[in-house]
mmCIF file of C-alpha atoms and ligand atoms in Angstrom:
data_model
loop_
_atom_site.group_PDB
_atom_site.id
_atom_site.type_symbol
_atom_site.label_atom_id
_atom_site.label_comp_id
_atom_site.label_asym_id
_atom_site.label_seq_id
_atom_site.Cartn_x
_atom_site.Cartn_y
_atom_site.Cartn_z
ATOM 1 C CA GLN A 643 0.208 -0.041 0.184
ATOM 2 C CA PRO A 644 2.451 2.785 -1.164
ATOM 3 C CA VAL A 645 -0.259 5.415 -1.059
ATOM 4 C CA LYS A 646 -1.057 4.763 2.743
ATOM 5 C CA ASP A 647 2.592 4.254 3.833
ATOM 6 C CA MET A 648 3.644 7.455 2.105
ATOM 7 C CA LEU A 649 0.502 9.549 3.874
ATOM 8 C CA MET A 650 1.530 7.961 7.319
ATOM 9 C CA ARG A 651 5.225 8.834 6.913
ATOM 10 C CA ASN A 652 4.305 12.454 6.144
ATOM 11 C CA ALA A 653 1.492 13.021 8.674
ATOM 12 C CA ASN A 654 3.124 15.796 10.666
ATOM 13 C CA HIS A 655 4.056 17.811 7.433
ATOM 14 C CA TYR A 656 0.372 18.263 6.672
ATOM 15 C CA LEU A 657 -0.286 20.740 9.789
ATOM 16 C CA ILE A 658 -0.406 24.292 9.151
ATOM 17 C CA PRO A 659 0.310 25.494 12.562
ATOM 18 C CA ALA A 660 -2.398 27.865 14.214
ATOM 19 C CA ASP A 661 -0.007 30.936 14.384
ATOM 20 C CA ILE A 662 0.099 31.145 10.514
ATOM 21 C CA VAL A 663 -3.497 30.594 9.929
ATOM 22 C CA ALA A 664 -5.451 33.942 9.200
ATOM 23 C CA ASN A 665 -8.417 34.187 11.689
ATOM 24 C CA VAL A 666 -11.147 36.422 12.953
ATOM 25 C CA GLN A 667 -12.404 36.704 16.569
ATOM 26 C CA ALA A 668 -16.207 35.730 17.125
ATOM 27 C CA ASP A 669 -16.923 39.082 18.653
ATOM 28 C CA ASN A 670 -15.655 41.131 15.892
ATOM 29 C CA ASN A 671 -17.926 43.120 13.953
ATOM 30 C CA LEU A 672 -18.885 41.964 10.211
ATOM 31 C CA TYR A 673 -17.226 45.142 9.127
ATOM 32 C CA HIS A 674 -13.931 44.059 10.309
ATOM 33 C CA ALA A 675 -14.239 40.751 8.945
ATOM 34 C CA PHE A 676 -15.158 41.946 5.462
ATOM 35 C CA LEU A 677 -12.016 43.910 5.424
ATOM 36 C CA VAL A 678 -10.145 41.119 6.384
ATOM 37 C CA LEU A 679 -11.315 38.694 4.027
ATOM 38 C CA THR A 680 -11.314 41.044 1.258
ATOM 39 C CA LYS A 681 -7.484 41.908 1.809
ATOM 40 C CA ILE A 682 -6.074 38.241 2.586
ATOM 41 C CA LYS A 683 -8.170 36.566 -0.315
ATOM 42 C CA TYR A 684 -8.427 33.225 1.665
ATOM 43 C CA SER A 685 -12.065 32.161 0.894
ATOM 44 C CA ARG A 686 -12.798 30.662 4.314
ATOM 45 C CA ILE A 687 -11.056 31.156 7.429
ATOM 46 C CA PRO A 688 -11.379 29.885 11.233
ATOM 47 C CA VAL A 689 -13.002 31.908 13.884
ATOM 48 C CA LEU A 690 -11.757 31.968 17.343
ATOM 49 C CA ASP A 691 -12.668 33.332 20.639
ATOM 50 C CA ASN A 692 -10.357 35.351 22.544
ATOM 51 C CA ALA A 693 -8.627 32.351 24.271
ATOM 52 C CA GLY A 694 -7.718 30.724 21.157
ATOM 53 C CA HIS A 695 -10.515 28.070 21.217
ATOM 54 C CA PHE A 696 -12.303 27.136 17.613
ATOM 55 C CA LYS A 697 -15.633 28.668 17.134
ATOM 56 C CA GLY A 698 -16.491 28.231 13.492
ATOM 57 C CA LEU A 699 -15.670 29.310 10.075
ATOM 58 C CA ILE A 700 -16.250 32.359 7.964
ATOM 59 C CA SER A 701 -16.370 33.362 4.432
ATOM 60 C CA LEU A 702 -17.122 36.752 2.264
ATOM 61 C CA PRO A 703 -20.730 35.289 0.973
ATOM 62 C CA MET A 704 -21.710 34.801 4.461
ATOM 63 C CA ILE A 705 -21.289 38.484 5.326
ATOM 64 C CA THR A 706 -22.518 39.969 1.720
ATOM 65 C CA GLU A 707 -25.455 37.926 2.043
ATOM 66 C CA GLN A 708 -26.389 40.149 5.165
ATOM 67 C CA MET A 709 -25.868 43.194 3.004
ATOM 68 C CA LEU A 710 -28.724 42.307 0.333
ATOM 69 C CA GLY A 711 -31.649 44.755 0.554
ATOM 70 C CA PHE A 712 -34.841 45.516 -1.103
ATOM 71 C CA ASP A 713 -33.570 47.971 -3.515
ATOM 72 C CA GLN A 714 -29.934 48.563 -2.484
ATOM 73 C CA LEU A 715 -27.202 47.298 -0.585
ATOM 74 C CA ASN A 716 -27.558 47.559 3.245
ATOM 75 C CA VAL A 717 -23.871 48.523 4.392
ATOM 76 C CA ASP A 718 -25.024 49.618 8.029
ATOM 77 C CA VAL A 719 -25.504 45.999 8.897
ATOM 78 C CA LEU A 720 -21.940 45.369 8.744
ATOM 79 C CA MET A 721 -21.445 47.531 11.961
ATOM 80 C CA GLU A 722 -24.582 46.182 13.727
ATOM 81 C CA LYS A 723 -23.778 42.429 13.467
ATOM 82 C CA ARG A 724 -21.110 40.194 14.570
ATOM 83 C CA VAL A 725 -19.051 37.391 13.012
ATOM 84 C CA SER A 726 -20.876 34.969 15.790
ATOM 85 C CA ASP A 727 -24.388 36.151 14.159
ATOM 86 C CA VAL A 728 -23.431 34.543 10.690
ATOM 87 C CA MET A 729 -20.495 32.101 11.046
ATOM 88 C CA GLU A 730 -20.866 28.493 10.232
ATOM 89 C CA THR A 731 -20.621 26.466 13.404
ATOM 90 C CA ALA A 732 -21.326 22.985 12.031
ATOM 91 C CA VAL A 733 -17.781 22.165 11.179
ATOM 92 C CA LYS A 734 -16.124 18.880 11.138
ATOM 93 C CA THR A 735 -12.711 19.000 12.878
ATOM 94 C CA VAL A 736 -9.934 16.367 14.052
ATOM 95 C CA PRO A 737 -8.049 16.208 17.385
ATOM 96 C CA ASN A 738 -4.755 15.792 15.447
ATOM 97 C CA VAL A 739 -3.155 14.595 12.271
ATOM 98 C CA ASP A 740 -2.585 10.914 12.955
ATOM 99 C CA ASP A 741 -5.694 9.608 11.412
ATOM 100 C CA VAL A 742 -4.306 10.669 7.740
ATOM 101 C CA GLU A 743 -6.793 8.261 6.103
ATOM 102 C CA ALA A 744 -9.782 9.717 8.075
ATOM 103 C CA THR A 745 -8.660 13.263 7.287
ATOM 104 C CA LEU A 746 -8.217 12.446 3.543
ATOM 105 C CA HIS A 747 -11.899 11.246 3.540
ATOM 106 C CA MET A 748 -13.002 14.536 4.869
ATOM 107 C CA MET A 749 -11.017 16.508 2.438
ATOM 108 C CA ILE A 750 -13.222 15.295 -0.282
ATOM 109 C CA ASN A 751 -15.724 17.612 0.547
ATOM 110 C CA ASP A 752 -13.845 20.262 2.471
ATOM 111 C CA PRO A 753 -10.807 22.211 1.135
ATOM 112 C CA PHE A 754 -9.304 22.244 4.719
ATOM 113 C CA VAL A 755 -10.207 20.442 8.087
ATOM 114 C CA PRO A 756 -9.261 22.376 11.332
ATOM 115 C CA VAL A 757 -7.337 20.598 13.828
ATOM 116 C CA VAL A 758 -8.913 21.195 17.404
ATOM 117 C CA SER A 759 -7.884 19.627 20.718
ATOM 118 C CA ASP A 760 -10.249 17.873 22.819
ATOM 119 C CA ASP A 761 -10.534 20.909 24.992
ATOM 120 C CA GLY A 762 -11.371 22.896 22.207
ATOM 121 C CA MET A 763 -7.933 24.683 21.440
ATOM 122 C CA PHE A 764 -7.559 25.679 17.658
ATOM 123 C CA LEU A 765 -4.064 23.920 16.719
ATOM 124 C CA GLY A 766 -3.955 24.554 12.835
ATOM 125 C CA ILE A 767 -5.431 23.282 9.654
ATOM 126 C CA VAL A 768 -4.688 20.406 7.380
ATOM 127 C CA THR A 769 -5.456 21.414 3.667
ATOM 128 C CA ARG A 770 -5.944 19.818 0.452
ATOM 129 C CA ARG A 771 -2.764 21.472 -1.182
ATOM 130 C CA GLU A 772 -0.515 19.406 1.113
ATOM 131 C CA TYR A 773 -2.213 16.200 0.116
ATOM 132 C CA MET A 774 -2.380 17.105 -3.760
ATOM 133 C CA LYS A 775 1.727 17.569 -3.390
ATOM 134 C CA SER A 776 1.928 13.946 -1.914
ATOM 135 C CA PHE A 777 0.074 12.416 -4.519
ATOM 136 C CA ASN A 778 1.922 14.518 -7.333
ATOM 137 C CA PHE A 779 5.225 13.297 -6.023
ATOM 138 C CA LEU A 780 3.573 9.648 -6.265
ATOM 139 C CA THR A 781 2.816 9.778 -9.769
ATOM 140 C CA HIS A 782 6.400 10.613 -10.646
ATOM 141 C CA GLU A 783 8.047 7.522 -9.219
ATOM 142 C CA GLN B 1015 2.703 2.950 -11.158
ATOM 143 C CA PRO B 1016 -0.706 2.312 -9.936
ATOM 144 C CA VAL B 1017 -1.431 6.065 -9.224
ATOM 145 C CA LYS B 1018 -0.577 7.210 -12.677
ATOM 146 C CA ASP B 1019 -2.628 4.173 -14.251
ATOM 147 C CA MET B 1020 -5.515 4.990 -12.372
ATOM 148 C CA LEU B 1021 -5.353 8.537 -13.169
ATOM 149 C CA MET B 1022 -5.121 7.855 -16.818
ATOM 150 C CA ARG B 1023 -8.309 5.404 -16.830
ATOM 151 C CA ASN B 1024 -10.313 8.111 -15.224
ATOM 152 C CA ALA B 1025 -9.176 10.965 -17.518
ATOM 153 C CA ASN B 1026 -12.716 11.641 -18.969
ATOM 154 C CA HIS B 1027 -14.474 11.363 -15.579
ATOM 155 C CA TYR B 1028 -12.576 14.526 -14.175
ATOM 156 C CA LEU B 1029 -14.102 16.983 -16.560
ATOM 157 C CA ILE B 1030 -17.104 19.189 -15.354
ATOM 158 C CA PRO B 1031 -18.630 20.376 -18.410
ATOM 159 C CA ALA B 1032 -19.218 23.844 -19.085
ATOM 160 C CA ASP B 1033 -22.884 23.591 -19.061
ATOM 161 C CA ILE B 1034 -23.043 23.120 -15.095
ATOM 162 C CA VAL B 1035 -20.383 25.516 -14.451
ATOM 163 C CA ALA B 1036 -21.167 28.622 -12.916
ATOM 164 C CA ASN B 1037 -20.297 31.656 -14.581
ATOM 165 C CA VAL B 1038 -20.533 35.397 -15.409
ATOM 166 C CA GLN B 1039 -20.162 37.451 -18.751
ATOM 167 C CA ALA B 1040 -17.313 39.788 -19.251
ATOM 168 C CA ASP B 1041 -19.522 42.740 -19.657
ATOM 169 C CA ASN B 1042 -21.893 42.237 -16.761
ATOM 170 C CA ASN B 1043 -21.507 45.242 -14.080
ATOM 171 C CA LEU B 1044 -19.939 44.295 -10.775
ATOM 172 C CA TYR B 1045 -23.203 44.526 -8.858
ATOM 173 C CA HIS B 1046 -24.638 41.261 -10.791
ATOM 174 C CA ALA B 1047 -21.482 39.594 -10.271
ATOM 175 C CA PHE B 1048 -21.821 40.471 -6.628
ATOM 176 C CA LEU B 1049 -25.002 39.120 -6.503
ATOM 177 C CA VAL B 1050 -24.089 36.018 -8.116
ATOM 178 C CA LEU B 1051 -21.070 35.223 -6.089
ATOM 179 C CA THR B 1052 -23.204 35.899 -2.966
ATOM 180 C CA LYS B 1053 -26.061 33.409 -3.748
ATOM 181 C CA ILE B 1054 -24.113 30.495 -5.399
ATOM 182 C CA LYS B 1055 -20.972 30.510 -2.568
ATOM 183 C CA TYR B 1056 -18.530 29.165 -5.084
ATOM 184 C CA SER B 1057 -15.229 31.087 -4.224
ATOM 185 C CA ARG B 1058 -13.983 31.745 -7.891
ATOM 186 C CA ILE B 1059 -15.771 31.029 -11.206
ATOM 187 C CA PRO B 1060 -15.036 31.479 -15.165
ATOM 188 C CA VAL B 1061 -15.858 34.685 -16.862
ATOM 189 C CA LEU B 1062 -16.866 34.028 -20.274
ATOM 190 C CA ASP B 1063 -18.060 36.349 -23.479
ATOM 191 C CA ASN B 1064 -21.566 36.357 -25.301
ATOM 192 C CA ALA B 1065 -20.053 33.511 -27.618
ATOM 193 C CA GLY B 1066 -18.815 31.235 -24.539
ATOM 194 C CA HIS B 1067 -14.960 31.828 -24.849
ATOM 195 C CA PHE B 1068 -13.051 31.849 -21.776
ATOM 196 C CA LYS B 1069 -11.994 35.274 -20.613
ATOM 197 C CA GLY B 1070 -10.996 34.971 -17.275
ATOM 198 C CA LEU B 1071 -11.705 34.225 -13.479
ATOM 199 C CA ILE B 1072 -13.640 36.534 -10.806
ATOM 200 C CA SER B 1073 -14.066 36.387 -7.151
ATOM 201 C CA LEU B 1074 -15.905 38.210 -4.325
ATOM 202 C CA PRO B 1075 -12.773 39.984 -2.858
ATOM 203 C CA MET B 1076 -11.736 41.179 -6.427
ATOM 204 C CA ILE B 1077 -15.349 42.993 -6.154
ATOM 205 C CA THR B 1078 -15.244 44.056 -2.513
ATOM 206 C CA GLU B 1079 -11.815 45.501 -2.958
ATOM 207 C CA GLN B 1080 -13.398 48.054 -5.094
ATOM 208 C CA MET B 1081 -15.813 48.976 -2.501
ATOM 209 C CA LEU B 1082 -13.084 49.963 0.144
ATOM 210 C CA GLY B 1083 -13.144 53.779 0.600
ATOM 211 C CA PHE B 1084 -11.912 56.426 2.822
ATOM 212 C CA ASP B 1085 -14.174 56.395 5.545
ATOM 213 C CA GLN B 1086 -17.187 54.292 4.332
ATOM 214 C CA LEU B 1087 -17.850 51.446 1.962
ATOM 215 C CA ASN B 1088 -18.490 52.616 -1.821
ATOM 216 C CA VAL B 1089 -21.640 50.908 -3.178
ATOM 217 C CA ASP B 1090 -22.165 53.002 -6.270
ATOM 218 C CA VAL B 1091 -18.712 51.560 -7.936
ATOM 219 C CA LEU B 1092 -20.514 48.396 -8.356
ATOM 220 C CA MET B 1093 -22.971 49.694 -11.022
ATOM 221 C CA GLU B 1094 -20.131 51.770 -12.481
ATOM 222 C CA LYS B 1095 -17.620 49.000 -13.273
ATOM 223 C CA ARG B 1096 -17.709 45.716 -15.223
ATOM 224 C CA VAL B 1097 -16.532 42.409 -14.507
ATOM 225 C CA SER B 1098 -13.677 42.861 -17.390
ATOM 226 C CA ASP B 1099 -12.438 45.682 -15.157
ATOM 227 C CA VAL B 1100 -11.388 43.490 -12.097
ATOM 228 C CA MET B 1101 -11.127 39.775 -13.382
ATOM 229 C CA GLU B 1102 -8.089 37.971 -13.452
ATOM 230 C CA THR B 1103 -7.013 37.054 -16.643
ATOM 231 C CA ALA B 1104 -3.636 35.485 -16.263
ATOM 232 C CA VAL B 1105 -5.017 32.021 -15.724
ATOM 233 C CA LYS B 1106 -3.448 28.601 -16.611
ATOM 234 C CA THR B 1107 -5.875 26.624 -18.726
ATOM 235 C CA VAL B 1108 -5.609 23.246 -20.428
ATOM 236 C CA PRO B 1109 -6.623 22.112 -23.891
ATOM 237 C CA ASN B 1110 -8.205 18.707 -22.914
ATOM 238 C CA VAL B 1111 -8.381 16.356 -19.749
ATOM 239 C CA ASP B 1112 -5.760 13.891 -21.700
ATOM 240 C CA ASP B 1113 -2.727 15.015 -19.906
ATOM 241 C CA VAL B 1114 -4.074 14.144 -16.318
ATOM 242 C CA GLU B 1115 -0.424 14.236 -14.827
ATOM 243 C CA ALA B 1116 0.196 17.879 -16.010
ATOM 244 C CA THR B 1117 -3.262 18.809 -14.673
ATOM 245 C CA LEU B 1118 -2.704 17.028 -11.502
ATOM 246 C CA HIS B 1119 0.631 19.288 -11.044
ATOM 247 C CA MET B 1120 -1.442 22.652 -12.021
ATOM 248 C CA MET B 1121 -3.758 21.806 -9.116
ATOM 249 C CA ILE B 1122 -1.151 21.957 -6.364
ATOM 250 C CA ASN B 1123 -1.494 25.627 -6.483
ATOM 251 C CA ASP B 1124 -5.027 26.129 -8.420
ATOM 252 C CA PRO B 1125 -8.240 24.457 -6.877
ATOM 253 C CA PHE B 1126 -9.501 24.056 -10.241
ATOM 254 C CA VAL B 1127 -8.207 24.392 -14.031
ATOM 255 C CA PRO B 1128 -10.391 25.720 -16.869
ATOM 256 C CA VAL B 1129 -10.321 23.380 -19.929
ATOM 257 C CA VAL B 1130 -10.197 25.824 -23.030
ATOM 258 C CA SER B 1131 -9.967 24.607 -26.599
ATOM 259 C CA ASP B 1132 -7.508 26.159 -28.980
ATOM 260 C CA ASP B 1133 -9.656 28.530 -30.426
ATOM 261 C CA GLY B 1134 -10.704 29.861 -26.954
ATOM 262 C CA MET B 1135 -14.047 28.091 -26.100
ATOM 263 C CA PHE B 1136 -14.672 27.218 -22.853
ATOM 264 C CA LEU B 1137 -15.313 23.515 -22.450
ATOM 265 C CA GLY B 1138 -15.554 23.157 -18.450
ATOM 266 C CA ILE B 1139 -13.160 22.680 -15.514
ATOM 267 C CA VAL B 1140 -11.048 20.230 -13.596
ATOM 268 C CA THR B 1141 -11.173 20.067 -10.008
ATOM 269 C CA ARG B 1142 -9.184 18.980 -7.166
ATOM 270 C CA ARG B 1143 -12.353 17.330 -5.479
ATOM 271 C CA GLU B 1144 -12.307 14.697 -8.190
ATOM 272 C CA TYR B 1145 -8.762 13.878 -7.921
ATOM 273 C CA MET B 1146 -9.158 13.689 -3.972
ATOM 274 C CA LYS B 1147 -11.872 11.096 -4.498
ATOM 275 C CA SER B 1148 -9.325 9.141 -6.790
ATOM 276 C CA PHE B 1149 -6.581 9.031 -4.128
ATOM 277 C CA ASN B 1150 -9.237 8.214 -1.461
ATOM 278 C CA PHE B 1151 -10.075 5.203 -3.441
ATOM 279 C CA LEU B 1152 -6.360 4.176 -3.858
ATOM 280 C CA THR B 1153 -5.619 4.430 -0.027
ATOM 281 C CA HIS B 1154 -8.528 1.712 0.478
ATOM 282 C CA GLU B 1155 -7.139 -0.854 -1.756
HETATM 283 N N1 2BA C 1683 -2.136 33.331 -0.055
HETATM 284 C C1 2BA C 1683 -1.881 32.317 -0.643
HETATM 285 N N2 2BA C 1683 -0.620 31.979 -1.068
HETATM 286 C C2 2BA C 1683 -0.740 30.554 -1.707
HETATM 287 N N3 2BA C 1683 -1.365 29.930 -2.311
HETATM 288 C C3 2BA C 1683 -2.887 30.587 -2.110
HETATM 289 C C4 2BA C 1683 -3.018 31.508 -1.370
HETATM 290 N N4 2BA C 1683 -4.460 31.608 -1.313
HETATM 291 C C5 2BA C 1683 -5.202 30.625 -1.818
HETATM 292 N N5 2BA C 1683 -4.087 29.750 -2.354
HETATM 293 C C6 2BA C 1683 -4.134 28.708 -3.155
HETATM 294 O O1 2BA C 1683 -5.500 28.530 -3.456
HETATM 295 C C7 2BA C 1683 -6.069 27.411 -3.005
HETATM 296 C C8 2BA C 1683 -7.424 27.750 -2.292
HETATM 297 O O2 2BA C 1683 -7.621 28.640 -1.407
HETATM 298 P P1 2BA C 1683 -8.980 28.911 -0.654
HETATM 299 O O3 2BA C 1683 -8.653 30.340 0.057
HETATM 300 O O4 2BA C 1683 -10.063 29.018 -1.490
HETATM 301 O O5 2BA C 1683 -9.083 27.997 0.528
HETATM 302 C C9 2BA C 1683 -8.290 27.895 1.413
HETATM 303 C C10 2BA C 1683 -8.477 28.455 2.722
HETATM 304 O O6 2BA C 1683 -9.831 28.543 3.035
HETATM 305 C C11 2BA C 1683 -7.641 27.660 3.772
HETATM 306 N N6 2BA C 1683 -6.529 28.015 4.139
HETATM 307 C C12 2BA C 1683 -5.282 27.775 3.713
HETATM 308 N N7 2BA C 1683 -4.221 28.301 4.282
HETATM 309 C C13 2BA C 1683 -4.834 29.220 4.914
HETATM 310 C C14 2BA C 1683 -4.196 30.229 5.840
HETATM 311 N N8 2BA C 1683 -2.821 30.214 6.104
HETATM 312 N N9 2BA C 1683 -4.944 30.972 6.774
HETATM 313 C C15 2BA C 1683 -6.286 30.711 6.604
HETATM 314 N N10 2BA C 1683 -6.982 29.834 5.769
HETATM 315 C C16 2BA C 1683 -6.079 29.165 5.120
HETATM 316 O O7 2BA C 1683 -7.702 26.145 3.497
HETATM 317 C C17 2BA C 1683 -8.221 26.324 2.092
HETATM 318 C C18 2BA C 1683 -7.513 25.343 1.086
HETATM 319 O O8 2BA C 1683 -6.124 25.880 0.991
HETATM 320 P P2 2BA C 1683 -5.024 25.153 0.154
HETATM 321 O O9 2BA C 1683 -3.604 25.398 0.600
HETATM 322 O O10 2BA C 1683 -5.354 23.569 -0.113
HETATM 323 O O11 2BA C 1683 -5.410 25.566 -1.286
HETATM 324 C C19 2BA C 1683 -5.208 27.113 -1.768
HETATM 325 C C20 2BA C 1683 -3.840 27.302 -2.346
HETATM 326 O O12 2BA C 1683 -3.484 26.313 -3.342
HETATM 327 N N1 2BA C 1684 -22.448 23.758 -4.163
HETATM 328 C C1 2BA C 1684 -21.424 22.966 -3.813
HETATM 329 N N2 2BA C 1684 -21.864 21.634 -3.759
HETATM 330 C C2 2BA C 1684 -20.932 20.703 -3.234
HETATM 331 N N3 2BA C 1684 -19.813 20.946 -2.765
HETATM 332 C C3 2BA C 1684 -19.198 22.151 -2.986
HETATM 333 C C4 2BA C 1684 -20.003 23.250 -3.348
HETATM 334 N N4 2BA C 1684 -19.372 24.415 -3.157
HETATM 335 C C5 2BA C 1684 -18.352 24.129 -2.765
HETATM 336 N N5 2BA C 1684 -18.240 22.920 -2.444
HETATM 337 C C6 2BA C 1684 -17.027 21.903 -1.927
HETATM 338 O O1 2BA C 1684 -16.025 22.955 -1.569
HETATM 339 C C7 2BA C 1684 -14.798 23.167 -2.572
HETATM 340 C C8 2BA C 1684 -14.294 24.299 -2.479
HETATM 341 O O2 2BA C 1684 -15.083 25.164 -3.277
HETATM 342 P P1 2BA C 1684 -14.570 26.810 -3.761
HETATM 343 O O3 2BA C 1684 -16.024 27.081 -4.258
HETATM 344 O O4 2BA C 1684 -13.761 27.256 -2.867
HETATM 345 O O5 2BA C 1684 -13.687 26.273 -5.261
HETATM 346 C C9 2BA C 1684 -14.374 25.602 -6.232
HETATM 347 C C10 2BA C 1684 -15.031 26.322 -7.224
HETATM 348 O O6 2BA C 1684 -14.152 27.670 -7.296
HETATM 349 C C11 2BA C 1684 -14.654 25.649 -8.662
HETATM 350 N N6 2BA C 1684 -15.981 25.129 -8.924
HETATM 351 C C12 2BA C 1684 -16.322 23.788 -8.652
HETATM 352 N N7 2BA C 1684 -17.566 23.441 -9.157
HETATM 353 C C13 2BA C 1684 -17.827 24.605 -9.857
HETATM 354 C C14 2BA C 1684 -19.055 24.674 -10.682
HETATM 355 N N8 2BA C 1684 -20.193 23.914 -10.545
HETATM 356 N N9 2BA C 1684 -19.293 26.091 -11.085
HETATM 357 C C15 2BA C 1684 -18.620 27.064 -10.860
HETATM 358 N N10 2BA C 1684 -17.155 26.903 -10.173
HETATM 359 C C16 2BA C 1684 -16.778 25.448 -9.900
HETATM 360 O O7 2BA C 1684 -13.631 24.777 -8.419
HETATM 361 C C17 2BA C 1684 -13.459 24.912 -7.115
HETATM 362 C C18 2BA C 1684 -12.716 23.571 -6.567
HETATM 363 O O8 2BA C 1684 -14.007 22.869 -6.493
HETATM 364 P P2 2BA C 1684 -14.131 21.501 -5.632
HETATM 365 O O9 2BA C 1684 -15.106 20.654 -6.076
HETATM 366 O O10 2BA C 1684 -12.584 20.844 -5.954
HETATM 367 O O11 2BA C 1684 -14.139 21.707 -4.063
HETATM 368 C C19 2BA C 1684 -15.254 22.265 -3.546
HETATM 369 C C20 2BA C 1684 -16.183 21.189 -2.946
HETATM 370 O O12 2BA C 1684 -15.645 20.248 -2.338
#
């Protein structure tokens, strides 16, 4: 099982640690999140609380959807609502990067999987890109 | 080379045909594209001309960036500018799905690759999800 063995061997390489993962705070207003997501260009990022716990995911469409009005865009809503009001909370996470096979299965539908400890601390993410690099390597040997 | 053989065998399964790929027209105004990208939730979609030729890619951040103003968001700009004013045009494409290995290599950095014929007609896209499904299958045998 060359594919499985290779994945297992590289397990710890797949984690992108929390300190280099862009995020916003659950209590930020939508205007702040709008600016962050417009500047950094990542399409979907983690939402944390002030103590570093994982709370959910946020993307620009979740925010711009709040701006849709009857005849014109509502900009005031961005100062009136918070990230916690619109973020996605039903998010599959893994406690560590050890079960590479289970994580691969999750990434069929999700471009990344947050790694969250049993006490809710955000540890980092595992992304499709890292797996794609491994498979590319495999096709060349 | 089990990985390479499997990829070759499934080449034609990887193409998502043009008729089910969400897109906008190059001459649409940004307001229209803003609404489309807010509703459909795909983070980045192809831009076509009225004859079905591939012109570029568009995402919500490319549009919201135009709204950033001195002290408040500028909504009028969405009616004043067109998709062609902000879209990304330096896009790597492939003429067909035959070179599965080359396409896999491109998808290390791009979540999808547009398939565009030699005379510029948009034929569809190849996505990471399809490759992830194949690798998931490989790890289970
Ligand atoms: N600034 C950048 N530099 C280099 N490449 C970039 C990039 N922004 C996007 N990409 C490329 O585009 C892919 C999709 O990015 P997206 O933001 O939609 O989707 C991303 C994003 O939602 C999240 N992500 C990845 N790295 C992140 C980070 N440092 N902070 C926050 N979220 C991250 O994981 C998803 C999958 O990431 P993945 O790396 O597999 O795949 C990335 C990567 O190949
Ligand atoms: N409505 C939906 N139904 C089911 N799953 C959904 C979905 N929207 C997003 N996903 C999941 O999220 C992944 C990333 O989507 P994203 O829109 O950032 O990035 C997408 C999007 O930019 C583009 N794309 C995929 N299908 C498309 C379509 N039918 N029309 C336009 N663009 C498409 O290709 C990228 C990679 O797509 P991929 O399938 O590998 O990966 C998709 C898929 O696994």
